[in-house]
Short mmCIF file of C-alpha atoms in Angstrom, two decimals:
data_model
loop_
_atom_site.label_atom_id
_atom_site.label_comp_id
_atom_site.label_asym_id
_atom_site.label_seq_id
_atom_site.Cartn_x
_atom_site.Cartn_y
_atom_site.Cartn_z
CA UNK A 4 -65.70 34.65 29.86
CA UNK A 5 -66.20 36.37 26.24
CA UNK A 6 -63.92 34.69 23.37
CA UNK A 7 -61.66 36.36 20.73
CA UNK A 8 -59.86 36.21 18.03
CA UNK A 9 -56.48 33.62 18.58
CA UNK A 10 -53.67 35.06 20.21
CA UNK A 11 -51.00 36.36 17.84
CA UNK A 12 -48.31 33.79 18.82
CA UNK A 13 -46.30 34.67 15.44
CA UNK A 14 -42.61 34.93 15.10
CA UNK A 15 -40.07 36.10 17.74
CA UNK A 16 -40.57 39.53 18.81
CA UNK A 17 -38.31 41.65 17.11
CA UNK A 18 -35.32 42.69 18.43
CA UNK A 19 -35.40 45.47 21.25
CA UNK A 20 -34.71 49.32 19.64
CA UNK A 21 -32.36 50.69 22.39
CA UNK A 22 -33.49 53.94 24.20
CA UNK A 23 -32.03 56.63 21.98
CA UNK A 24 -29.00 58.68 24.16
CA UNK A 25 -31.37 61.69 24.56
CA UNK A 26 -33.94 59.28 26.77
CA UNK A 27 -31.00 59.02 29.79
CA UNK A 28 -32.33 60.92 32.54
CA UNK A 29 -31.32 64.26 32.86
CA UNK A 30 -31.17 66.70 36.03
CA UNK A 31 -34.52 68.07 36.78
CA UNK A 32 -35.65 71.53 35.77
CA UNK A 33 -39.75 72.07 36.29
CA UNK A 34 -43.04 70.56 36.39
CA UNK A 35 -46.42 73.52 36.49
CA UNK A 36 -48.73 72.38 39.90
CA UNK A 37 -51.73 71.35 38.29
CA UNK A 38 -54.51 74.24 39.35
CA UNK A 39 -56.19 71.11 41.02
CA UNK A 40 -59.38 71.58 42.61
CA UNK A 41 -61.32 69.58 44.50
CA UNK A 42 -64.51 68.94 43.25
CA UNK A 43 -67.95 66.89 44.25
CA UNK A 44 -70.17 66.95 41.68
CA UNK A 45 -73.93 66.72 42.89
CA UNK A 46 -76.08 63.40 43.61
CA UNK A 47 -79.43 64.79 42.96
CA UNK A 48 -82.81 63.13 44.99
CA UNK A 49 -84.99 61.16 43.95
CA UNK A 50 -86.83 64.45 42.61
CA UNK A 51 -84.59 67.21 43.72
CA UNK A 52 -81.33 67.85 43.08
CA UNK A 53 -79.00 68.80 46.01
CA UNK A 54 -75.71 70.44 46.00
CA UNK A 55 -72.69 69.08 47.32
CA UNK A 56 -70.88 70.13 50.18
CA UNK A 57 -67.36 71.50 49.66
CA UNK A 58 -64.45 70.26 51.31
CA UNK A 59 -62.85 71.80 53.79
CA UNK A 60 -59.27 72.93 52.17
CA UNK A 61 -56.12 71.01 53.97
CA UNK A 62 -53.33 73.48 53.57
CA UNK A 63 -51.11 70.18 53.96
CA UNK A 64 -52.11 68.54 50.70
CA UNK A 65 -52.87 71.87 49.23
CA UNK A 66 -48.93 71.93 49.30
CA UNK A 67 -48.77 68.44 47.73
CA UNK A 68 -50.82 69.56 45.09
CA UNK A 69 -49.27 72.58 44.66
CA UNK A 70 -45.26 71.37 45.61
CA UNK A 71 -42.50 72.07 47.81
CA UNK A 72 -41.50 75.35 47.35
CA UNK A 73 -39.48 77.73 48.97
CA UNK A 74 -35.06 78.55 48.27
CA UNK A 75 -33.71 75.15 47.26
CA UNK A 76 -36.88 73.73 45.57
CA UNK A 77 -37.11 75.12 42.39
CA UNK A 78 -35.11 71.99 40.63
CA UNK A 79 -38.01 70.35 41.76
CA UNK A 80 -40.08 71.40 38.71
CA UNK A 81 -39.62 70.56 35.26
CA UNK A 82 -41.18 73.75 33.22
CA UNK A 83 -41.87 77.22 34.92
CA UNK A 84 -44.33 77.78 37.42
CA UNK A 85 -47.62 79.06 36.10
CA UNK A 86 -48.05 82.38 37.61
CA UNK A 87 -51.71 83.36 39.92
CA UNK A 88 -54.22 83.94 37.32
CA UNK A 89 -55.27 87.87 36.76
CA UNK A 90 -58.38 89.16 37.33
CA UNK A 91 -60.47 89.81 34.19
CA UNK A 92 -60.80 93.90 33.88
CA UNK A 93 -64.60 94.35 35.30
CA UNK A 94 -67.37 95.43 32.50
CA UNK A 95 -68.17 99.13 32.74
CA UNK A 96 -71.68 99.09 33.18
CA UNK A 97 -72.59 100.47 29.75
CA UNK A 98 -71.33 97.22 28.71
CA UNK A 99 -73.54 94.45 26.74
CA UNK A 100 -74.00 91.26 29.52
CA UNK A 101 -71.37 88.31 29.56
CA UNK A 102 -72.91 85.87 27.84
CA UNK A 103 -74.61 82.80 29.34
CA UNK A 104 -72.02 79.87 30.27
CA UNK A 105 -72.59 76.38 28.36
CA UNK A 106 -74.60 73.90 29.96
CA UNK A 107 -71.94 70.57 31.58
CA UNK A 108 -71.48 68.73 28.51
CA UNK A 109 -74.01 65.38 28.73
CA UNK A 110 -72.34 61.49 29.68
CA UNK A 111 -71.87 61.06 26.25
CA UNK A 112 -68.78 63.99 25.99
CA UNK A 113 -67.00 62.89 29.74
CA UNK A 114 -69.75 63.80 32.55
CA UNK A 115 -68.36 62.91 35.73
CA UNK A 116 -69.94 61.07 37.43
CA UNK A 117 -72.43 62.99 40.00
CA UNK A 118 -71.38 62.56 43.57
CA UNK A 119 -67.96 61.39 42.55
CA UNK A 120 -65.32 63.40 44.66
CA UNK A 121 -61.93 64.20 42.25
CA UNK A 122 -59.95 66.35 40.86
CA UNK A 123 -59.88 68.85 37.67
CA UNK A 124 -57.06 68.50 35.64
CA UNK A 125 -55.82 70.78 32.39
CA UNK A 126 -56.48 68.87 28.77
CA UNK A 127 -52.77 66.68 28.61
CA UNK A 128 -50.21 68.50 26.30
CA UNK A 129 -51.93 67.90 22.80
CA UNK A 130 -48.07 67.08 21.11
CA UNK A 131 -46.88 64.28 23.78
CA UNK A 132 -49.99 62.94 23.08
CA UNK A 133 -49.92 62.18 19.34
CA UNK A 134 -46.53 61.26 19.79
CA UNK A 135 -46.68 58.92 22.65
CA UNK A 136 -49.64 57.41 20.76
CA UNK A 137 -47.72 57.38 17.39
CA UNK A 138 -45.12 55.53 19.84
CA UNK A 139 -47.02 52.79 21.20
CA UNK A 140 -48.84 51.60 19.22
CA UNK A 141 -45.86 51.44 16.80
CA UNK A 142 -43.95 48.87 20.15
CA UNK A 143 -46.95 47.41 20.56
CA UNK A 144 -48.24 46.32 16.78
CA UNK A 145 -44.98 45.76 15.04
CA UNK A 146 -42.14 45.77 18.23
CA UNK A 147 -43.58 42.90 20.15
CA UNK A 148 -46.69 41.94 18.10
CA UNK A 149 -49.10 42.55 21.16
CA UNK A 150 -52.08 43.25 19.26
CA UNK A 151 -53.67 41.98 15.52
CA UNK A 152 -55.16 43.63 13.16
CA UNK A 153 -58.65 42.98 13.73
CA UNK A 154 -58.34 44.36 17.06
CA UNK A 155 -57.08 48.03 15.88
CA UNK A 156 -60.39 49.60 16.60
CA UNK A 157 -59.96 48.83 20.67
CA UNK A 158 -56.13 49.97 21.08
CA UNK A 159 -57.20 52.63 19.47
CA UNK A 160 -59.58 53.33 21.37
CA UNK A 161 -58.07 52.56 24.48
CA UNK A 162 -56.09 56.33 24.85
CA UNK A 163 -53.45 55.14 26.42
CA UNK A 164 -51.11 58.30 25.57
CA UNK A 165 -53.59 60.54 26.16
CA UNK A 166 -54.02 58.67 29.55
CA UNK A 167 -50.10 58.41 30.60
CA UNK A 168 -49.61 62.23 29.66
CA UNK A 169 -52.46 63.28 32.35
CA UNK A 170 -51.11 60.66 34.74
CA UNK A 171 -47.76 61.87 34.36
CA UNK A 172 -46.66 65.78 33.06
CA UNK A 173 -43.86 65.87 35.41
CA UNK A 174 -42.37 63.44 32.34
CA UNK A 175 -39.00 65.41 31.76
CA UNK A 176 -39.13 63.96 28.22
CA UNK A 177 -41.30 61.75 25.83
CA UNK A 178 -39.17 58.37 26.21
CA UNK A 179 -40.08 58.92 29.75
CA UNK A 180 -43.64 58.44 29.50
CA UNK A 181 -43.16 55.59 27.54
CA UNK A 182 -41.43 53.81 30.43
CA UNK A 183 -45.26 54.36 31.93
CA UNK A 184 -46.72 54.14 28.46
CA UNK A 185 -45.39 50.59 27.66
CA UNK A 186 -46.37 48.75 30.96
CA UNK A 187 -49.75 50.05 31.00
CA UNK A 188 -50.69 48.88 27.32
CA UNK A 189 -48.43 45.36 28.63
CA UNK A 190 -50.47 44.83 31.37
CA UNK A 191 -53.58 45.69 29.15
CA UNK A 192 -52.49 42.64 27.29
CA UNK A 193 -52.16 40.36 29.83
CA UNK A 194 -55.84 40.71 31.70
CA UNK A 195 -57.32 41.22 28.00
CA UNK A 196 -55.70 37.98 27.01
CA UNK A 197 -55.02 35.63 30.21
CA UNK A 198 -58.29 37.08 31.85
CA UNK A 199 -61.15 38.64 30.21
CA UNK A 200 -61.67 39.91 26.46
CA UNK A 201 -60.15 37.92 24.39
CA UNK A 202 -60.54 34.86 24.98
CA UNK A 203 -59.41 34.85 28.75
CA UNK A 204 -60.72 32.87 31.55
CA UNK A 205 -59.89 31.70 35.06
CA UNK A 206 -59.00 27.94 34.26
CA UNK A 207 -55.55 27.84 34.43
CA UNK A 208 -54.50 30.94 34.92
CA UNK A 209 -52.72 30.47 37.95
CA UNK A 210 -50.19 28.91 34.91
CA UNK A 211 -50.26 31.63 33.12
CA UNK A 212 -50.04 34.45 34.94
CA UNK A 213 -46.27 32.50 37.19
CA UNK A 214 -44.75 32.25 33.38
CA UNK A 215 -45.82 35.51 32.19
CA UNK A 216 -44.67 37.30 35.58
CA UNK A 217 -40.91 35.12 34.96
CA UNK A 218 -41.15 37.94 31.95
CA UNK A 219 -40.59 40.85 34.57
CA UNK A 220 -38.60 38.53 37.25
CA UNK A 221 -36.18 36.02 35.69
CA UNK A 222 -35.67 32.79 36.03
CA UNK A 223 -32.56 31.61 37.68
CA UNK A 224 -32.14 27.87 36.50
CA UNK A 225 -29.27 25.57 35.10
CA UNK A 226 -27.69 26.73 32.22
CA UNK A 227 -29.44 23.07 30.43
CA UNK A 228 -33.73 24.66 31.52
CA UNK A 229 -32.23 28.94 31.05
CA UNK A 230 -32.40 28.62 27.17
CA UNK A 231 -35.86 27.13 27.05
CA UNK A 232 -37.14 29.65 29.58
CA UNK A 233 -35.62 32.77 27.54
CA UNK A 234 -37.31 30.99 24.77
CA UNK A 235 -41.73 31.01 26.65
CA UNK A 236 -40.44 34.43 27.05
CA UNK A 237 -41.48 35.09 23.24
CA UNK A 238 -44.67 32.77 23.49
CA UNK A 239 -47.58 34.34 23.36
CA UNK A 240 -47.90 38.39 23.40
CA UNK A 241 -48.35 38.85 26.68
CA UNK A 242 -45.42 37.18 27.72
CA UNK A 243 -43.43 39.22 24.48
CA UNK A 244 -45.25 42.49 25.33
CA UNK A 245 -43.74 42.72 29.44
CA UNK A 246 -40.57 41.27 28.12
CA UNK A 247 -40.44 43.96 26.53
CA UNK A 248 -41.32 46.49 28.47
CA UNK A 249 -40.14 45.34 31.67
CA UNK A 250 -36.06 46.00 29.51
CA UNK A 251 -36.80 49.48 28.47
CA UNK A 252 -37.67 49.86 32.45
CA UNK A 253 -35.25 48.73 33.99
CA UNK A 254 -32.76 51.20 31.83
CA UNK A 255 -34.22 54.22 33.31
CA UNK A 256 -34.86 52.82 36.66
CA UNK A 257 -32.25 51.82 39.37
CA UNK A 258 -32.34 48.52 41.00
CA UNK A 259 -34.96 49.28 44.37
CA UNK A 260 -37.31 50.68 41.78
CA UNK A 261 -36.78 47.89 39.05
CA UNK A 262 -37.49 45.56 42.46
CA UNK A 263 -40.06 47.65 44.18
CA UNK A 264 -42.46 47.54 40.62
CA UNK A 265 -41.74 43.38 40.54
CA UNK A 266 -43.68 43.68 44.60
CA UNK A 267 -46.29 45.21 43.28
CA UNK A 268 -46.90 43.38 39.97
CA UNK A 269 -46.82 40.20 41.54
CA UNK A 270 -49.37 41.26 44.42
CA UNK A 271 -51.71 42.17 41.15
CA UNK A 272 -51.37 39.03 39.90
CA UNK A 273 -52.55 37.51 43.02
CA UNK A 274 -55.31 39.40 43.13
CA UNK A 275 -56.39 38.49 39.44
CA UNK A 276 -56.09 35.01 41.13
CA UNK A 277 -58.06 35.48 43.79
CA UNK A 278 -60.77 37.08 41.24
CA UNK A 279 -60.62 33.82 39.03
CA UNK A 280 -61.03 31.88 41.82
CA UNK A 281 -64.12 32.98 42.70
CA UNK A 282 -65.37 33.58 39.43
CA UNK A 283 -64.86 29.34 38.59
CA UNK A 284 -66.64 29.06 42.38
CA UNK A 285 -69.16 31.44 41.23
CA UNK A 286 -68.52 32.75 44.43
CA UNK A 287 -69.68 35.95 45.33
CA UNK A 288 -67.35 37.97 48.00
CA UNK A 289 -68.68 40.25 51.24
CA UNK A 290 -68.06 43.70 50.23
CA UNK A 291 -65.25 43.38 52.88
CA UNK A 292 -63.50 40.52 50.92
CA UNK A 293 -63.83 42.75 47.41
CA UNK A 294 -62.45 45.42 48.47
CA UNK A 295 -59.80 43.71 49.91
CA UNK A 296 -59.55 41.35 46.55
CA UNK A 297 -59.15 44.68 44.80
CA UNK A 298 -55.60 46.15 47.34
CA UNK A 299 -54.37 43.75 44.79
CA UNK A 300 -56.23 43.85 41.80
CA UNK A 301 -56.01 47.41 41.43
CA UNK A 302 -53.58 50.34 39.40
CA UNK A 303 -50.81 50.57 42.51
CA UNK A 304 -47.89 49.27 40.14
CA UNK A 305 -48.50 52.47 37.73
CA UNK A 306 -48.60 55.23 40.43
CA UNK A 307 -45.95 53.33 42.15
CA UNK A 308 -43.23 54.19 39.64
CA UNK A 309 -44.17 57.74 39.21
CA UNK A 310 -40.67 58.71 40.09
CA UNK A 311 -38.60 57.04 37.47
CA UNK A 312 -41.13 58.61 35.32
CA UNK A 313 -40.52 61.39 36.62
CA UNK A 314 -36.29 61.48 36.31
CA UNK A 315 -36.07 60.56 39.31
CA UNK A 316 -36.05 58.40 42.60
CA UNK A 317 -37.97 58.27 46.37
CA UNK A 318 -35.06 56.05 48.11
CA UNK A 319 -36.45 52.78 48.92
CA UNK A 320 -35.89 53.31 52.76
CA UNK A 321 -38.25 56.24 52.24
CA UNK A 322 -41.23 54.72 49.48
CA UNK A 323 -41.24 51.31 52.60
CA UNK A 324 -42.27 53.80 55.32
CA UNK A 325 -45.93 52.44 57.12
CA UNK A 326 -47.57 55.99 56.21
CA UNK A 327 -45.51 55.77 52.16
CA UNK A 328 -47.36 52.14 52.00
CA UNK A 329 -50.67 52.94 53.34
CA UNK A 330 -50.47 56.57 50.93
CA UNK A 331 -49.84 54.23 48.08
CA UNK A 332 -52.25 51.45 48.86
CA UNK A 333 -55.27 54.27 49.57
CA UNK A 334 -54.89 56.03 45.87
CA UNK A 335 -54.91 52.18 43.96
CA UNK A 336 -58.01 51.78 45.84
CA UNK A 337 -59.63 54.48 45.01
CA UNK A 338 -58.85 54.90 41.56
CA UNK A 339 -59.90 51.13 41.60
CA UNK A 340 -62.68 52.10 42.40
CA UNK A 341 -63.87 54.80 40.12
CA UNK A 342 -62.29 52.36 37.66
CA UNK A 343 -65.54 50.04 38.70
CA UNK A 344 -68.17 52.81 38.54
CA UNK A 345 -67.07 54.31 35.40
CA UNK A 346 -67.00 50.60 33.94
CA UNK A 347 -70.19 49.80 35.67
CA UNK A 348 -72.73 49.57 32.27
CA UNK A 349 -69.46 48.07 29.80
CA UNK A 350 -68.84 45.48 32.27
CA UNK A 351 -72.95 44.16 32.82
CA UNK A 352 -73.24 44.15 29.08
CA UNK A 353 -71.03 41.12 28.98
CA UNK A 354 -71.66 37.64 29.42
CA UNK A 355 -71.29 36.28 32.96
CA UNK A 356 -71.10 37.52 36.40
CA UNK A 357 -68.43 40.18 36.47
CA UNK A 358 -67.51 41.36 40.01
CA UNK A 359 -67.61 45.11 40.44
CA UNK A 360 -68.00 46.99 43.64
CA UNK A 361 -71.71 48.19 42.88
CA UNK A 362 -73.02 44.42 41.50
CA UNK A 363 -71.32 42.82 44.80
CA UNK A 364 -72.87 45.66 47.49
CA UNK A 365 -76.09 45.32 45.88
CA UNK A 366 -75.95 41.06 46.25
CA UNK A 367 -74.35 41.51 49.72
CA UNK A 368 -76.35 44.15 51.42
CA UNK A 369 -80.37 43.50 49.25
CA UNK A 370 -80.39 46.62 47.44
CA UNK A 371 -81.31 47.38 44.26
CA UNK A 372 -78.70 48.36 41.48
CA UNK A 373 -79.17 52.06 42.19
CA UNK A 374 -78.70 52.03 46.17
CA UNK A 375 -75.85 50.16 45.20
CA UNK A 376 -74.51 52.01 42.76
CA UNK A 377 -74.73 55.15 44.89
CA UNK A 378 -73.20 53.63 48.07
CA UNK A 379 -70.27 52.22 45.91
CA UNK A 380 -69.71 56.63 45.47
CA UNK A 381 -69.58 57.26 48.82
CA UNK A 382 -67.10 54.39 49.28
CA UNK A 383 -64.75 55.62 46.86
CA UNK A 384 -65.57 59.46 48.16
CA UNK A 385 -64.00 57.86 51.41
CA UNK A 386 -60.95 56.23 50.08
CA UNK A 387 -59.70 59.49 48.43
CA UNK A 388 -60.78 61.60 51.65
CA UNK A 389 -58.30 58.95 53.72
CA UNK A 390 -55.57 58.97 50.74
CA UNK A 391 -55.81 62.58 50.76
CA UNK A 392 -55.25 62.85 54.90
CA UNK A 393 -53.16 60.07 55.09
CA UNK A 394 -50.48 62.10 52.36
CA UNK A 395 -51.01 64.78 54.23
CA UNK A 396 -49.96 63.55 56.90
CA UNK A 397 -47.54 62.17 55.59
CA UNK A 398 -45.98 65.81 54.58
CA UNK A 399 -45.68 67.45 57.38
CA UNK A 400 -44.24 64.30 59.05
CA UNK A 401 -41.64 63.73 57.80
CA UNK A 402 -40.86 67.12 55.10
CA UNK A 403 -37.98 65.77 52.93
CA UNK A 404 -38.08 67.14 49.16
CA UNK A 405 -38.45 63.42 47.94
CA UNK A 406 -41.02 62.52 49.77
CA UNK A 407 -43.47 65.17 48.79
CA UNK A 408 -42.74 65.33 45.31
CA UNK A 409 -43.81 61.71 45.05
CA UNK A 410 -46.53 62.50 47.21
CA UNK A 411 -47.37 65.20 44.52
CA UNK A 412 -47.17 63.44 41.96
CA UNK A 413 -49.07 59.79 43.47
CA UNK A 414 -52.45 62.53 43.71
CA UNK A 415 -51.68 63.67 39.68
CA UNK A 416 -51.74 60.60 38.87
CA UNK A 417 -54.60 59.62 41.17
CA UNK A 418 -56.32 62.70 39.04
CA UNK A 419 -55.20 61.53 35.77
CA UNK A 420 -57.25 58.38 35.95
CA UNK A 421 -59.85 60.23 36.40
CA UNK A 422 -59.84 62.30 33.92
CA UNK A 423 -58.56 59.48 31.16
CA UNK A 424 -61.90 57.16 32.27
CA UNK A 425 -64.43 60.42 32.55
CA UNK A 426 -63.24 61.51 29.25
CA UNK A 427 -63.02 57.70 27.42
CA UNK A 428 -66.39 57.40 26.39
CA UNK A 429 -65.05 54.51 24.03
CA UNK A 430 -65.08 52.69 26.49
CA UNK A 431 -67.30 54.24 29.11
CA UNK A 432 -70.47 55.47 29.78
CA UNK A 433 -72.91 56.02 32.79
CA UNK A 434 -75.99 54.74 33.75
CA UNK A 435 -79.36 55.80 34.30
CA UNK A 436 -79.41 56.77 37.67
CA UNK A 437 -79.58 60.61 38.11
#
């Protein structure tokens, strides 16, 4: 694992700032439905460019992406829904010909992976992006001391404000967006400092993760030992970040939503431990084993809080439906393989063997790097289609407005997650396979 600056074991984290009265969850108003159009960028064959077939529209899925309509559903949106676009007037025969459309942007400007099935999203609100970016940096640097000054460029390059605004366009206030943003940053502090970029190591990871998890899931012990545990939550940047982010979250979430999040974070930590065990033994898993690990070590905790960030609740009994669990799992799996693909070149440049789906496919199935990468794109697309089909089926089988709204929120999160990976050229670049 690469080494980096020592963890900032500075003074105890400052007292948590109370959430302002404006952060109380208001009654919903409306949210614009993004014009999400399925896109599969073409995968050029050897010596030729072949256009990918357009997927057949799924009316049930379109309903999820568009949001519910009809009597009694206006309150499910936070801003007025956009009217259908008006067709431009016809150009008179004598007018000058329209200029040619510009060529697609090069990879350095955020070109999507050729052949990757995805939905484009509107650019996130720049005012919200700026405010979330300002607040999260103040929280990370001043409130929990998560990053020393020498890591500032990496924090800025992560562009977490743009990330979260793109993933949660229905958040009624910036305070709601900050719930997701703090949790996202805290998860990355743990990943960087305990697992990967900044001094992380698979050796002893289980103990570090267990103690960090107690910042999310409090220890109930004896009066003699309670103070020592409470003090341990301030011992390093990961625990300070988890503790603070979780306190903000639980102020806005219901007990069921908080418990759901703790469960999903336990899943995430289990995935970290599996990957660490393979790294210690230098084991390259079978493709099926790797995909099983990625169902745990994935983005699942992020879209699963979409209702809290949106200012409403999907009741626990509806969240626990097997069909809903399948939808959430597939969403996490698809977005995580998208991360594998966009971070491929970044991980190849890091020391040692870094497991990702193309690397595992190449090793286990005897394919070239290019063949393995293109097959991983197919795996992603299969997961995306399965996610969309499962979501559409559930929306039809259980047309409860809260279910449909949650499904729509998860789908929008998936789209926003791809948008961030595609546009974050500070972190990611595409391999030269086309």
